PDB file of C-alpha atoms and ligand atoms in Angstrom:
ATOM      1  CA  MET A  24     113.521  -0.831 140.107  1.00 76.00           C
ATOM      2  CA  ALA A  25     111.233  -3.789 139.467  1.00 82.00           C
ATOM      3  CA  LYS A  26     111.468  -3.572 135.675  1.00 85.00           C
ATOM      4  CA  ALA A  27     115.269  -3.533 135.743  1.00 86.00           C
ATOM      5  CA  ARG A  28     115.454  -6.490 138.137  1.00 88.00           C
ATOM      6  CA  LEU A  29     113.030  -8.523 136.017  1.00 89.00           C
ATOM      7  CA  GLY A  30     115.019  -7.566 132.920  1.00 89.00           C
ATOM      8  CA  GLN A  31     118.278  -8.678 134.550  1.00 88.00           C
ATOM      9  CA  ALA A  32     116.636 -12.040 135.248  1.00 85.00           C
ATOM     10  CA  GLU A  33     115.968 -12.266 131.487  1.00 87.00           C
ATOM     11  CA  ILE A  34     112.233 -12.165 131.914  1.00 88.00           C
ATOM     12  CA  GLU A  35     110.695 -11.210 128.603  1.00 85.00           C
ATOM     13  CA  ALA A  36     108.320  -8.229 128.697  1.00 87.00           C
ATOM     14  CA  ALA A  37     109.878  -7.067 131.972  1.00 88.00           C
ATOM     15  CA  GLY A  38     108.145  -3.679 131.733  1.00 88.00           C
ATOM     16  CA  LEU A  39     104.693  -5.206 131.306  1.00 89.00           C
ATOM     17  CA  GLU A  40     105.266  -7.696 134.118  1.00 89.00           C
ATOM     18  CA  ALA A  41     106.504  -4.959 136.454  1.00 87.00           C
ATOM     19  CA  GLN A  42     103.295  -3.035 135.802  1.00 86.00           C
ATOM     20  CA  LEU A  43     101.082  -6.079 136.321  1.00 90.00           C
ATOM     21  CA  LEU A  44     102.838  -6.968 139.581  1.00 89.00           C
ATOM     22  CA  ALA A  45     102.612  -3.384 140.852  1.00 85.00           C
ATOM     23  CA  ALA A  46      98.918  -3.224 139.915  1.00 87.00           C
ATOM     24  CA  HIS A  47      98.392  -6.511 141.773  1.00 89.00           C
ATOM     25  CA  VAL A  48     100.050  -5.219 144.935  1.00 85.00           C
ATOM     26  CA  LEU A  49      98.288  -1.842 144.794  1.00 83.00           C
ATOM     27  CA  LEU A  50      94.919  -3.527 144.041  1.00 84.00           C
ATOM     28  CA  VAL A  51      94.402  -1.371 140.975  1.00 84.00           C
ATOM     29  CA  ASP A  52      94.230  -2.224 137.300  1.00 83.00           C
ATOM     30  CA  ARG A  53      96.951  -1.606 134.732  1.00 82.00           C
ATOM     31  CA  PRO A  54      95.212   1.322 132.977  1.00 84.00           C
ATOM     32  CA  TRP A  55      95.056   3.103 136.349  1.00 84.00           C
ATOM     33  CA  LEU A  56      98.739   2.470 136.870  1.00 79.00           C
ATOM     34  CA  ILE A  57      99.593   3.763 133.415  1.00 81.00           C
ATOM     35  CA  ALA A  58      97.486   6.882 134.044  1.00 83.00           C
ATOM     36  CA  HIS A  59      99.404   7.453 137.295  1.00 79.00           C
ATOM     37  CA  GLY A  60     102.741   6.696 135.664  1.00 69.00           C
ATOM     38  CA  ASP A  61     104.891   8.106 138.443  1.00 59.00           C
ATOM     39  CA  GLU A  62     103.528   5.864 141.188  1.00 60.00           C
ATOM     40  CA  PRO A  63     106.532   4.093 142.752  1.00 62.00           C
ATOM     41  CA  PHE A  64     106.557   0.284 142.883  1.00 63.00           C
ATOM     42  CA  PRO A  65     105.291  -0.537 146.387  1.00 65.00           C
ATOM     43  CA  GLU A  66     108.635  -1.574 147.853  1.00 64.00           C
ATOM     44  CA  LEU A  67     107.734  -3.478 151.013  1.00 61.00           C
ATOM     45  CA  ALA A  68     104.650  -5.382 149.937  1.00 67.00           C
ATOM     46  CA  GLY A  69     106.062  -5.693 146.448  1.00 81.00           C
ATOM     47  CA  GLU A  70     109.373  -7.221 147.450  1.00 86.00           C
ATOM     48  CA  ALA A  71     107.970 -10.654 148.350  1.00 86.00           C
ATOM     49  CA  ILE A  72     106.028 -10.814 145.128  1.00 89.00           C
ATOM     50  CA  LEU A  73     108.972  -9.666 143.069  1.00 91.00           C
ATOM     51  CA  ALA A  74     111.155 -12.267 144.786  1.00 90.00           C
ATOM     52  CA  ALA A  75     108.610 -14.962 143.928  1.00 91.00           C
ATOM     53  CA  ARG A  76     108.659 -13.922 140.278  1.00 92.00           C
ATOM     54  CA  LEU A  77     112.460 -13.770 140.244  1.00 92.00           C
ATOM     55  CA  SER A  78     112.537 -17.311 141.662  1.00 90.00           C
ATOM     56  CA  GLY A  79     110.674 -18.418 138.519  1.00 91.00           C
ATOM     57  CA  LYS A  80     107.105 -18.639 139.790  1.00 93.00           C
ATOM     58  CA  PRO A  81     104.907 -17.960 136.746  1.00 94.00           C
ATOM     59  CA  LEU A  82     103.311 -14.530 136.633  1.00 95.00           C
ATOM     60  CA  ALA A  83      99.839 -16.054 136.244  1.00 96.00           C
ATOM     61  CA  TYR A  84     100.174 -18.016 139.503  1.00 97.00           C
ATOM     62  CA  ILE A  85     101.272 -14.858 141.319  1.00 95.00           C
ATOM     63  CA  LEU A  86      98.454 -12.736 139.912  1.00 95.00           C
ATOM     64  CA  GLY A  87      95.981 -15.635 140.180  1.00 96.00           C
ATOM     65  CA  TRP A  88      94.725 -15.170 136.631  1.00 97.00           C
ATOM     66  CA  ARG A  89      95.581 -15.284 132.943  1.00 97.00           C
ATOM     67  CA  GLU A  90      93.697 -13.694 130.105  1.00 97.00           C
ATOM     68  CA  PHE A  91      92.363 -16.054 127.432  1.00 98.00           C
ATOM     69  CA  TYR A  92      90.171 -15.198 124.451  1.00 97.00           C
ATOM     70  CA  GLY A  93      89.507 -11.777 125.935  1.00 97.00           C
ATOM     71  CA  ARG A  94      88.462 -12.932 129.400  1.00 98.00           C
ATOM     72  CA  ARG A  95      90.196 -13.368 132.715  1.00 97.00           C
ATOM     73  CA  PHE A  96      90.499 -16.958 133.987  1.00 98.00           C
ATOM     74  CA  SER A  97      91.532 -17.754 137.553  1.00 98.00           C
ATOM     75  CA  VAL A  98      94.453 -20.152 137.830  1.00 98.00           C
ATOM     76  CA  ARG A  99      96.497 -21.585 140.657  1.00 96.00           C
ATOM     77  CA  PRO A 100      99.210 -24.242 140.987  1.00 94.00           C
ATOM     78  CA  GLY A 101      97.753 -27.612 140.017  1.00 94.00           C
ATOM     79  CA  VAL A 102      96.027 -26.162 136.951  1.00 97.00           C
ATOM     80  CA  LEU A 103      97.689 -25.452 133.611  1.00 97.00           C
ATOM     81  CA  ILE A 104      98.004 -21.776 132.715  1.00 97.00           C
ATOM     82  CA  PRO A 105      96.068 -21.172 129.472  1.00 98.00           C
ATOM     83  CA  ARG A 106      98.326 -20.520 126.474  1.00 96.00           C
ATOM     84  CA  GLN A 107      97.710 -18.027 123.717  1.00 94.00           C
ATOM     85  CA  GLU A 108      98.145 -20.645 120.967  1.00 94.00           C
ATOM     86  CA  THR A 109      95.174 -22.565 122.388  1.00 97.00           C
ATOM     87  CA  GLU A 110      92.969 -19.691 121.223  1.00 97.00           C
ATOM     88  CA  VAL A 111      93.441 -21.191 117.731  1.00 96.00           C
ATOM     89  CA  LEU A 112      91.487 -24.241 118.915  1.00 97.00           C
ATOM     90  CA  VAL A 113      88.639 -22.029 120.137  1.00 97.00           C
ATOM     91  CA  GLU A 114      88.690 -20.093 116.890  1.00 95.00           C
ATOM     92  CA  THR A 115      88.635 -23.342 114.899  1.00 94.00           C
ATOM     93  CA  ALA A 116      85.608 -24.709 116.757  1.00 95.00           C
ATOM     94  CA  LEU A 117      83.755 -21.392 116.427  1.00 94.00           C
ATOM     95  CA  SER A 118      84.457 -21.281 112.689  1.00 91.00           C
ATOM     96  CA  LEU A 119      83.739 -24.897 111.827  1.00 89.00           C
ATOM     97  CA  LEU A 120      80.758 -25.901 113.902  1.00 88.00           C
ATOM     98  CA  ASP A 121      77.145 -25.228 113.144  1.00 79.00           C
ATOM     99  CA  SER A 122      74.844 -23.108 115.220  1.00 78.00           C
ATOM    100  CA  THR A 123      73.555 -25.976 117.306  1.00 85.00           C
ATOM    101  CA  ALA A 124      76.148 -28.366 118.612  1.00 90.00           C
ATOM    102  CA  THR A 125      76.851 -30.548 121.593  1.00 94.00           C
ATOM    103  CA  VAL A 126      80.519 -30.080 122.369  1.00 97.00           C
ATOM    104  CA  LEU A 127      82.871 -31.836 124.771  1.00 98.00           C
ATOM    105  CA  ASP A 128      86.046 -30.102 125.970  1.00 98.00           C
ATOM    106  CA  LEU A 129      88.221 -33.014 127.079  1.00 98.00           C
ATOM    107  CA  GLY A 130      90.913 -32.128 129.647  1.00 98.00           C
ATOM    108  CA  THR A 131      89.414 -28.756 130.418  1.00 98.00           C
ATOM    109  CA  GLY A 132      91.990 -27.547 132.983  1.00 98.00           C
ATOM    110  CA  SER A 133      90.971 -24.008 133.966  1.00 98.00           C
ATOM    111  CA  GLY A 134      87.895 -24.393 131.728  1.00 98.00           C
ATOM    112  CA  CYS A 135      89.251 -21.769 129.331  1.00 98.00           C
ATOM    113  CA  ILE A 136      88.196 -23.553 126.117  1.00 98.00           C
ATOM    114  CA  ALA A 137      84.768 -24.779 127.247  1.00 98.00           C
ATOM    115  CA  ILE A 138      83.819 -21.494 128.890  1.00 98.00           C
ATOM    116  CA  SER A 139      84.984 -19.395 125.932  1.00 98.00           C
ATOM    117  CA  LEU A 140      82.959 -21.575 123.553  1.00 98.00           C
ATOM    118  CA  LYS A 141      79.832 -21.420 125.696  1.00 98.00           C
ATOM    119  CA  LEU A 142      80.045 -17.643 126.080  1.00 98.00           C
ATOM    120  CA  GLU A 143      80.583 -17.157 122.349  1.00 97.00           C
ATOM    121  CA  ARG A 144      77.842 -19.636 121.357  1.00 96.00           C
ATOM    122  CA  THR A 145      75.244 -19.665 124.099  1.00 96.00           C
ATOM    123  CA  GLU A 146      73.050 -22.047 122.087  1.00 95.00           C
ATOM    124  CA  TRP A 147      75.670 -24.815 122.197  1.00 96.00           C
ATOM    125  CA  GLU A 148      75.509 -27.465 124.865  1.00 96.00           C
ATOM    126  CA  VAL A 149      79.005 -27.610 126.331  1.00 98.00           C
ATOM    127  CA  VAL A 150      80.357 -30.366 128.580  1.00 98.00           C
ATOM    128  CA  ALA A 151      83.862 -30.147 130.060  1.00 98.00           C
ATOM    129  CA  SER A 152      85.789 -33.035 131.593  1.00 98.00           C
ATOM    130  CA  ASP A 153      89.075 -33.562 133.358  1.00 98.00           C
ATOM    131  CA  ILE A 154      90.741 -36.334 135.310  1.00 98.00           C
ATOM    132  CA  SER A 155      91.928 -33.804 137.887  1.00 97.00           C
ATOM    133  CA  PRO A 156      89.459 -32.776 140.656  1.00 98.00           C
ATOM    134  CA  GLU A 157      91.709 -29.789 141.373  1.00 97.00           C
ATOM    135  CA  ALA A 158      91.391 -28.540 137.806  1.00 98.00           C
ATOM    136  CA  LEU A 159      87.633 -29.082 137.823  1.00 98.00           C
ATOM    137  CA  GLU A 160      87.273 -27.018 140.990  1.00 98.00           C
ATOM    138  CA  VAL A 161      89.013 -24.080 139.302  1.00 98.00           C
ATOM    139  CA  ALA A 162      87.047 -24.584 136.075  1.00 98.00           C
ATOM    140  CA  ARG A 163      83.752 -24.545 137.989  1.00 98.00           C
ATOM    141  CA  GLU A 164      84.789 -21.341 139.756  1.00 98.00           C
ATOM    142  CA  ASN A 165      85.631 -19.744 136.412  1.00 98.00           C
ATOM    143  CA  ALA A 166      82.314 -20.815 134.894  1.00 98.00           C
ATOM    144  CA  ARG A 167      80.450 -19.314 137.860  1.00 98.00           C
ATOM    145  CA  GLU A 168      82.466 -16.110 137.768  1.00 98.00           C
ATOM    146  CA  LEU A 169      82.047 -15.643 134.011  1.00 98.00           C
ATOM    147  CA  GLY A 170      78.424 -16.791 133.899  1.00 98.00           C
ATOM    148  CA  ALA A 171      78.893 -19.785 131.590  1.00 98.00           C
ATOM    149  CA  ASN A 172      76.465 -22.670 131.824  1.00 98.00           C
ATOM    150  CA  VAL A 173      78.881 -25.573 131.299  1.00 98.00           C
ATOM    151  CA  GLU A 174      78.453 -29.103 132.684  1.00 98.00           C
ATOM    152  CA  PHE A 175      81.598 -30.470 134.357  1.00 98.00           C
ATOM    153  CA  VAL A 176      82.426 -34.167 134.673  1.00 98.00           C
ATOM    154  CA  GLU A 177      85.362 -35.867 136.371  1.00 98.00           C
ATOM    155  CA  SER A 178      86.505 -38.541 133.981  1.00 98.00           C
ATOM    156  CA  ASP A 179      89.570 -40.411 132.793  1.00 97.00           C
ATOM    157  CA  LEU A 180      89.205 -39.872 129.067  1.00 97.00           C
ATOM    158  CA  PHE A 181      85.627 -41.031 128.285  1.00 97.00           C
ATOM    159  CA  SER A 182      85.088 -43.409 131.230  1.00 96.00           C
ATOM    160  CA  ASN A 183      82.388 -41.292 132.960  1.00 96.00           C
ATOM    161  CA  LEU A 184      80.934 -39.582 129.911  1.00 95.00           C
ATOM    162  CA  ASN A 185      77.573 -40.615 128.559  1.00 85.00           C
ATOM    163  CA  GLY A 186      75.915 -39.734 125.302  1.00 82.00           C
ATOM    164  CA  GLU A 187      77.200 -38.686 121.943  1.00 90.00           C
ATOM    165  CA  PHE A 188      78.786 -35.407 120.928  1.00 94.00           C
ATOM    166  CA  ASP A 189      78.824 -33.478 117.663  1.00 92.00           C
ATOM    167  CA  ALA A 190      82.321 -32.300 118.447  1.00 94.00           C
ATOM    168  CA  ILE A 191      85.191 -32.952 120.824  1.00 97.00           C
ATOM    169  CA  VAL A 192      87.791 -30.257 121.366  1.00 98.00           C
ATOM    170  CA  THR A 193      90.894 -31.013 123.339  1.00 98.00           C
ATOM    171  CA  ASN A 194      94.252 -29.608 124.253  1.00 98.00           C
ATOM    172  CA  PRO A 195      95.663 -32.828 125.680  1.00 98.00           C
ATOM    173  CA  PRO A 196      98.965 -33.509 127.417  1.00 97.00           C
ATOM    174  CA  TYR A 197     101.358 -33.953 124.485  1.00 96.00           C
ATOM    175  CA  ILE A 198     104.906 -33.646 125.779  1.00 95.00           C
ATOM    176  CA  GLY A 199     107.076 -36.782 125.666  1.00 94.00           C
ATOM    177  CA  PHE A 200     109.344 -37.837 128.529  1.00 91.00           C
ATOM    178  CA  ASP A 201     112.167 -37.598 125.984  1.00 85.00           C
ATOM    179  CA  GLU A 202     111.741 -33.826 125.697  1.00 85.00           C
ATOM    180  CA  PRO A 203     111.803 -32.693 129.312  1.00 77.00           C
ATOM    181  CA  LEU A 204     110.559 -29.179 129.911  1.00 83.00           C
ATOM    182  CA  LYS A 205     112.780 -26.518 131.335  1.00 78.00           C
ATOM    183  CA  GLY A 206     112.443 -23.554 133.618  1.00 84.00           C
ATOM    184  CA  GLU A 207     109.279 -22.326 135.240  1.00 87.00           C
ATOM    185  CA  VAL A 208     106.958 -24.666 133.314  1.00 89.00           C
ATOM    186  CA  ALA A 209     108.772 -27.738 134.645  1.00 87.00           C
ATOM    187  CA  LEU A 210     109.103 -26.346 138.149  1.00 87.00           C
ATOM    188  CA  PHE A 211     105.612 -24.998 138.694  1.00 91.00           C
ATOM    189  CA  GLU A 212     103.036 -26.376 136.257  1.00 92.00           C
ATOM    190  CA  PRO A 213     101.320 -29.763 136.756  1.00 92.00           C
ATOM    191  CA  ALA A 214     103.218 -32.582 135.043  1.00 92.00           C
ATOM    192  CA  ALA A 215      99.997 -34.554 134.484  1.00 93.00           C
ATOM    193  CA  ALA A 216      98.681 -31.723 132.326  1.00 95.00           C
ATOM    194  CA  LEU A 217     101.808 -31.658 130.182  1.00 95.00           C
ATOM    195  CA  TYR A 218     103.331 -35.128 129.770  1.00 94.00           C
ATOM    196  CA  SER A 219     101.453 -37.843 127.923  1.00 95.00           C
ATOM    197  CA  GLY A 220     104.052 -40.612 128.228  1.00 95.00           C
ATOM    198  CA  PRO A 221     107.367 -41.710 126.713  1.00 95.00           C
ATOM    199  CA  THR A 222     106.727 -40.369 123.182  1.00 95.00           C
ATOM    200  CA  GLY A 223     104.177 -37.547 123.579  1.00 96.00           C
ATOM    201  CA  MET A 224     101.767 -39.423 121.261  1.00 97.00           C
ATOM    202  CA  GLU A 225     100.056 -41.611 123.864  1.00 97.00           C
ATOM    203  CA  PHE A 226      97.017 -39.388 124.416  1.00 97.00           C
ATOM    204  CA  TYR A 227      96.411 -39.044 120.658  1.00 98.00           C
ATOM    205  CA  GLU A 228      96.654 -42.817 120.268  1.00 97.00           C
ATOM    206  CA  ARG A 229      94.013 -43.320 122.977  1.00 97.00           C
ATOM    207  CA  LEU A 230      91.822 -40.625 121.423  1.00 97.00           C
ATOM    208  CA  SER A 231      92.068 -42.160 117.962  1.00 95.00           C
ATOM    209  CA  ARG A 232      90.669 -45.431 119.356  1.00 94.00           C
ATOM    210  CA  ASP A 233      88.169 -44.187 121.915  1.00 95.00           C
ATOM    211  CA  ALA A 234      86.740 -40.917 120.544  1.00 95.00           C
ATOM    212  CA  TRP A 235      85.059 -42.741 117.665  1.00 91.00           C
ATOM    213  CA  GLY A 236      82.451 -44.276 119.969  1.00 91.00           C
ATOM    214  CA  VAL A 237      81.598 -40.977 121.680  1.00 93.00           C
ATOM    215  CA  LEU A 238      81.079 -38.890 118.535  1.00 92.00           C
ATOM    216  CA  ARG A 239      77.888 -38.797 116.498  1.00 88.00           C
ATOM    217  CA  HIS A 240      78.124 -39.981 112.946  1.00 83.00           C
ATOM    218  CA  GLY A 241      79.911 -37.241 110.962  1.00 80.00           C
ATOM    219  CA  GLY A 242      81.125 -35.681 114.210  1.00 88.00           C
ATOM    220  CA  VAL A 243      84.398 -33.828 114.440  1.00 92.00           C
ATOM    221  CA  LEU A 244      87.415 -34.042 116.725  1.00 95.00           C
ATOM    222  CA  MET A 245      89.651 -30.979 117.045  1.00 96.00           C
ATOM    223  CA  MET A 246      92.969 -31.289 118.821  1.00 98.00           C
ATOM    224  CA  GLU A 247      95.810 -28.980 119.659  1.00 98.00           C
ATOM    225  CA  VAL A 248      99.149 -30.553 118.724  1.00 98.00           C
ATOM    226  CA  GLY A 249     102.765 -29.808 119.563  1.00 95.00           C
ATOM    227  CA  TYR A 250     104.925 -28.098 116.967  1.00 91.00           C
ATOM    228  CA  ARG A 251     106.281 -31.298 115.388  1.00 91.00           C
ATOM    229  CA  GLN A 252     103.243 -33.513 115.892  1.00 97.00           C
ATOM    230  CA  ALA A 253     100.891 -32.651 113.010  1.00 97.00           C
ATOM    231  CA  GLU A 254     102.228 -35.354 110.674  1.00 97.00           C
ATOM    232  CA  PRO A 255     102.482 -38.168 113.254  1.00 97.00           C
ATOM    233  CA  VAL A 256      99.010 -37.331 114.595  1.00 97.00           C
ATOM    234  CA  LYS A 257      97.633 -37.358 111.057  1.00 96.00           C
ATOM    235  CA  GLY A 258      99.186 -40.814 110.556  1.00 96.00           C
ATOM    236  CA  VAL A 259      97.661 -42.214 113.760  1.00 96.00           C
ATOM    237  CA  PHE A 260      94.144 -41.014 112.914  1.00 95.00           C
ATOM    238  CA  ALA A 261      94.225 -41.786 109.183  1.00 92.00           C
ATOM    239  CA  THR A 262      95.282 -45.376 109.915  1.00 91.00           C
ATOM    240  CA  LEU A 263      92.123 -45.902 111.950  1.00 90.00           C
ATOM    241  CA  GLY A 264      89.885 -44.487 109.211  1.00 88.00           C
ATOM    242  CA  TRP A 265      89.354 -40.930 110.390  1.00 91.00           C
ATOM    243  CA  ALA A 266      89.116 -38.291 107.653  1.00 89.00           C
ATOM    244  CA  VAL A 267      91.930 -35.868 108.495  1.00 91.00           C
ATOM    245  CA  GLN A 268      91.717 -32.242 107.313  1.00 89.00           C
ATOM    246  CA  GLU A 269      94.625 -29.936 106.600  1.00 89.00           C
ATOM    247  CA  PRO A 270      95.984 -28.603 109.911  1.00 94.00           C
ATOM    248  CA  VAL A 271      94.972 -25.168 111.135  1.00 94.00           C
ATOM    249  CA  LEU A 272      98.013 -22.945 111.559  1.00 93.00           C
ATOM    250  CA  ASP A 273      98.699 -20.625 114.450  1.00 92.00           C
ATOM    251  CA  LEU A 274      99.805 -17.051 113.876  1.00 88.00           C
ATOM    252  CA  SER A 275     103.455 -18.131 113.716  1.00 89.00           C
ATOM    253  CA  GLY A 276     102.605 -20.535 110.906  1.00 91.00           C
ATOM    254  CA  VAL A 277     102.970 -23.660 113.072  1.00 93.00           C
ATOM    255  CA  ALA A 278     100.457 -26.474 112.402  1.00 95.00           C
ATOM    256  CA  ARG A 279      98.578 -26.155 115.687  1.00 96.00           C
ATOM    257  CA  VAL A 280      95.162 -27.784 115.391  1.00 97.00           C
ATOM    258  CA  MET A 281      94.257 -31.079 113.754  1.00 96.00           C
ATOM    259  CA  VAL A 282      90.680 -31.633 112.655  1.00 94.00           C
ATOM    260  CA  CYS A 283      89.434 -35.175 112.111  1.00 93.00           C
ATOM    261  CA  THR A 284      85.955 -36.229 111.091  1.00 89.00           C
ATOM    262  CA  LYS A 285      84.352 -39.493 111.883  1.00 81.00           C
ATOM    263  CA  SER A 286      83.744 -40.961 108.497  1.00 69.00           C
ATOM    264  CA  ARG A 287      85.235 -44.035 106.893  1.00 57.00           C
ATOM    265  CA  ASP A 288      82.970 -43.580 103.916  1.00 54.00           C
ATOM    266  CA  ASP A 289      83.199 -40.495 101.704  1.00 48.00           C
ATOM    267  CA  SER A 290      79.649 -40.976 100.484  1.00 43.00           C
ATOM    268  CA  LEU A 291      78.297 -40.365 103.985  1.00 41.00           C
ATOM    269  CA  ALA A 292      77.382 -36.872 105.044  1.00 37.00           C
ATOM    270  CA  ILE A 293      80.378 -35.064 106.498  1.00 45.00           C
ATOM    271  CA  PHE A 294      79.627 -32.655 109.280  1.00 51.00           C
ATOM    272  CA  LEU A 295      82.296 -30.259 108.224  1.00 58.00           C
ATOM    273  CA  ASP A 296      82.933 -28.285 105.076  1.00 63.00           C
ATOM    274  CA  PRO A 297      86.741 -28.610 104.549  1.00 63.00           C
ATOM    275  CA  SER A 298      86.915 -25.264 102.741  1.00 73.00           C
ATOM    276  CA  ARG A 299      86.320 -23.616 106.121  1.00 74.00           C
ATOM    277  CA  VAL A 300      89.748 -24.853 107.257  1.00 77.00           C
ATOM    278  CA  GLU A 301      91.255 -23.137 104.211  1.00 79.00           C
ATOM    279  CA  THR A 302      89.460 -19.932 105.159  1.00 81.00           C
ATOM    280  CA  LEU A 303      90.880 -20.176 108.673  1.00 80.00           C
ATOM    281  CA  ASN A 304      94.388 -20.562 107.276  1.00 80.00           C
ATOM    282  CA  GLN A 305      93.987 -17.536 105.058  1.00 79.00           C
ATOM    283  CA  ARG A 306      93.908 -15.357 108.163  1.00 74.00           C
ATOM    284  CA  TYR A 307      97.415 -16.615 108.909  1.00 66.00           C
ATOM    285  CA  THR A 308      98.605 -15.565 105.442  1.00 65.00           C
ATOM    286  CA  ILE A 309      96.974 -12.163 105.851  1.00 64.00           C
ATOM    287  CA  HIS A 310      98.474 -11.748 109.332  1.00 62.00           C
ATOM    288  CA  ASN A 311     101.964 -12.557 108.074  1.00 59.00           C
ATOM    289  CA  ARG A 312     101.598 -10.381 105.023  1.00 59.00           C
ATOM    290  CA  GLY A 313     100.661  -7.594 107.436  1.00 56.00           C
ATOM    291  CA  ASN A 314     103.797  -8.238 109.496  1.00 51.00           C
ATOM    292  CA  ALA A 315     105.973  -8.293 106.397  1.00 47.00           C
ATOM    293  CA  ASN A 316     104.514  -4.954 105.347  1.00 43.00           C
ATOM    294  CA  ARG A 317     105.202  -3.501 108.776  1.00 41.00           C
ATOM    295  CA  ARG A 318     108.807  -4.632 108.671  1.00 37.00           C
ATOM    296  CA  SER A 319     109.501  -3.237 105.200  1.00 31.00           C
TER     297      SER A 319
HETATM  298  C1  SAM B 425      97.436 -29.424 128.378  1.00 56.07           C
HETATM  299  S1  SAM B 425      96.265 -29.388 129.692  1.00 56.07           S
HETATM  300  C2  SAM B 425      94.994 -28.401 128.945  1.00 56.07           C
HETATM  301  C3  SAM B 425      94.158 -27.620 129.917  1.00 56.07           C
HETATM  302  C4  SAM B 425      93.203 -26.619 129.243  1.00 56.07           C
HETATM  303  N1  SAM B 425      92.283 -27.289 128.352  1.00 56.07           N
HETATM  304  C5  SAM B 425      93.988 -25.565 128.495  1.00 56.07           C
HETATM  305  O1  SAM B 425      94.013 -25.614 127.261  1.00 56.07           O
HETATM  306  O2  SAM B 425      94.586 -24.694 129.143  1.00 56.07           O
HETATM  307  C6  SAM B 425      95.634 -31.023 129.667  1.00 56.07           C
HETATM  308  C7  SAM B 425      94.519 -31.312 130.654  1.00 56.07           C
HETATM  309  O3  SAM B 425      94.134 -32.695 130.482  1.00 56.07           O
HETATM  310  C8  SAM B 425      93.899 -33.268 131.748  1.00 56.07           C
HETATM  311  N2  SAM B 425      94.114 -34.721 131.631  1.00 56.07           N
HETATM  312  C9  SAM B 425      95.268 -35.413 131.678  1.00 56.07           C
HETATM  313  N3  SAM B 425      95.043 -36.725 131.536  1.00 56.07           N
HETATM  314  C10 SAM B 425      93.703 -36.882 131.386  1.00 56.07           C
HETATM  315  C11 SAM B 425      92.853 -38.002 131.203  1.00 56.07           C
HETATM  316  N4  SAM B 425      93.324 -39.245 131.148  1.00 56.07           N
HETATM  317  N5  SAM B 425      91.514 -37.781 131.087  1.00 56.07           N
HETATM  318  C12 SAM B 425      91.012 -36.525 131.151  1.00 56.07           C
HETATM  319  N6  SAM B 425      91.774 -35.423 131.336  1.00 56.07           N
HETATM  320  C13 SAM B 425      93.101 -35.598 131.443  1.00 56.07           C
HETATM  321  C14 SAM B 425      94.892 -32.582 132.668  1.00 56.07           C
HETATM  322  O4  SAM B 425      94.465 -32.662 134.020  1.00 56.07           O
HETATM  323  C15 SAM B 425      94.899 -31.157 132.109  1.00 56.07           C
HETATM  324  O5  SAM B 425      93.959 -30.340 132.760  1.00 56.07           O
END
């Protein structure tokens, strides 16, 4: 049975994955499969797909999609699979920015951040960039498929980007060569989307120098960070005169998003009301209180 074989291979959520793979092979959706619970896993057609999954190929590359912020995004090898924790970045931008904003999603990958923002805030002007033409091709396909009017630009950091933005959101490569990834991520996902250089801080260091000139006065930079990077990232940006807010936590309580405003002078208008970051973090407290209640 597919579920048992996935379980033996120590794949988490083996039952869910078995259903998704069966639905993929049968060209039906999961609710249909659940409603027809006794349908056998399609042995012949399913075997190749099951073998691919057992060899470590990520589920999202087999299915060709991953859900992000409630929508389905196409993915394929060469493009990073969207991660659930990145939804915190989307949530942060939606909570902090005003109703009209010009937003850049730097390193857009599948386009999941830019497209989610544009669909949630149709009045925003959203530009998405990436150094990878392969990623941009997928992102454009996703924007077309989901009906999001996003402008895409191929660019190494800001080299091909003109104009000024109210906000930059980015989930940059932030893994250091000294913490090599294991398993299916290392084998199948694009290294250029994951590794920033020897320490993992290189992309943040470039951003801290170069984003200043691309943001409007009072503009805001929101970045996903790795689980031990909040403090070092804060140090890098504070040294160059950015105003650094308290980090936004993910639902596991990990400091996940850093928010920096472009202001060296407190007397100048700040685009962002810092109390909104506190409000965002209260949802984490409430979530965890809810979990604690469930456990007790
Ligand atoms: C961690 S992935 C994030 C992808 C997507 N935003 C997401 O959250 O799923 C980082 C992305 O940055 C892109 N990237 C790497 N170096 C870059 C550079 N110098 N300039 C622009 N984009 C870059 C990679 O191609 C990759 O798509």
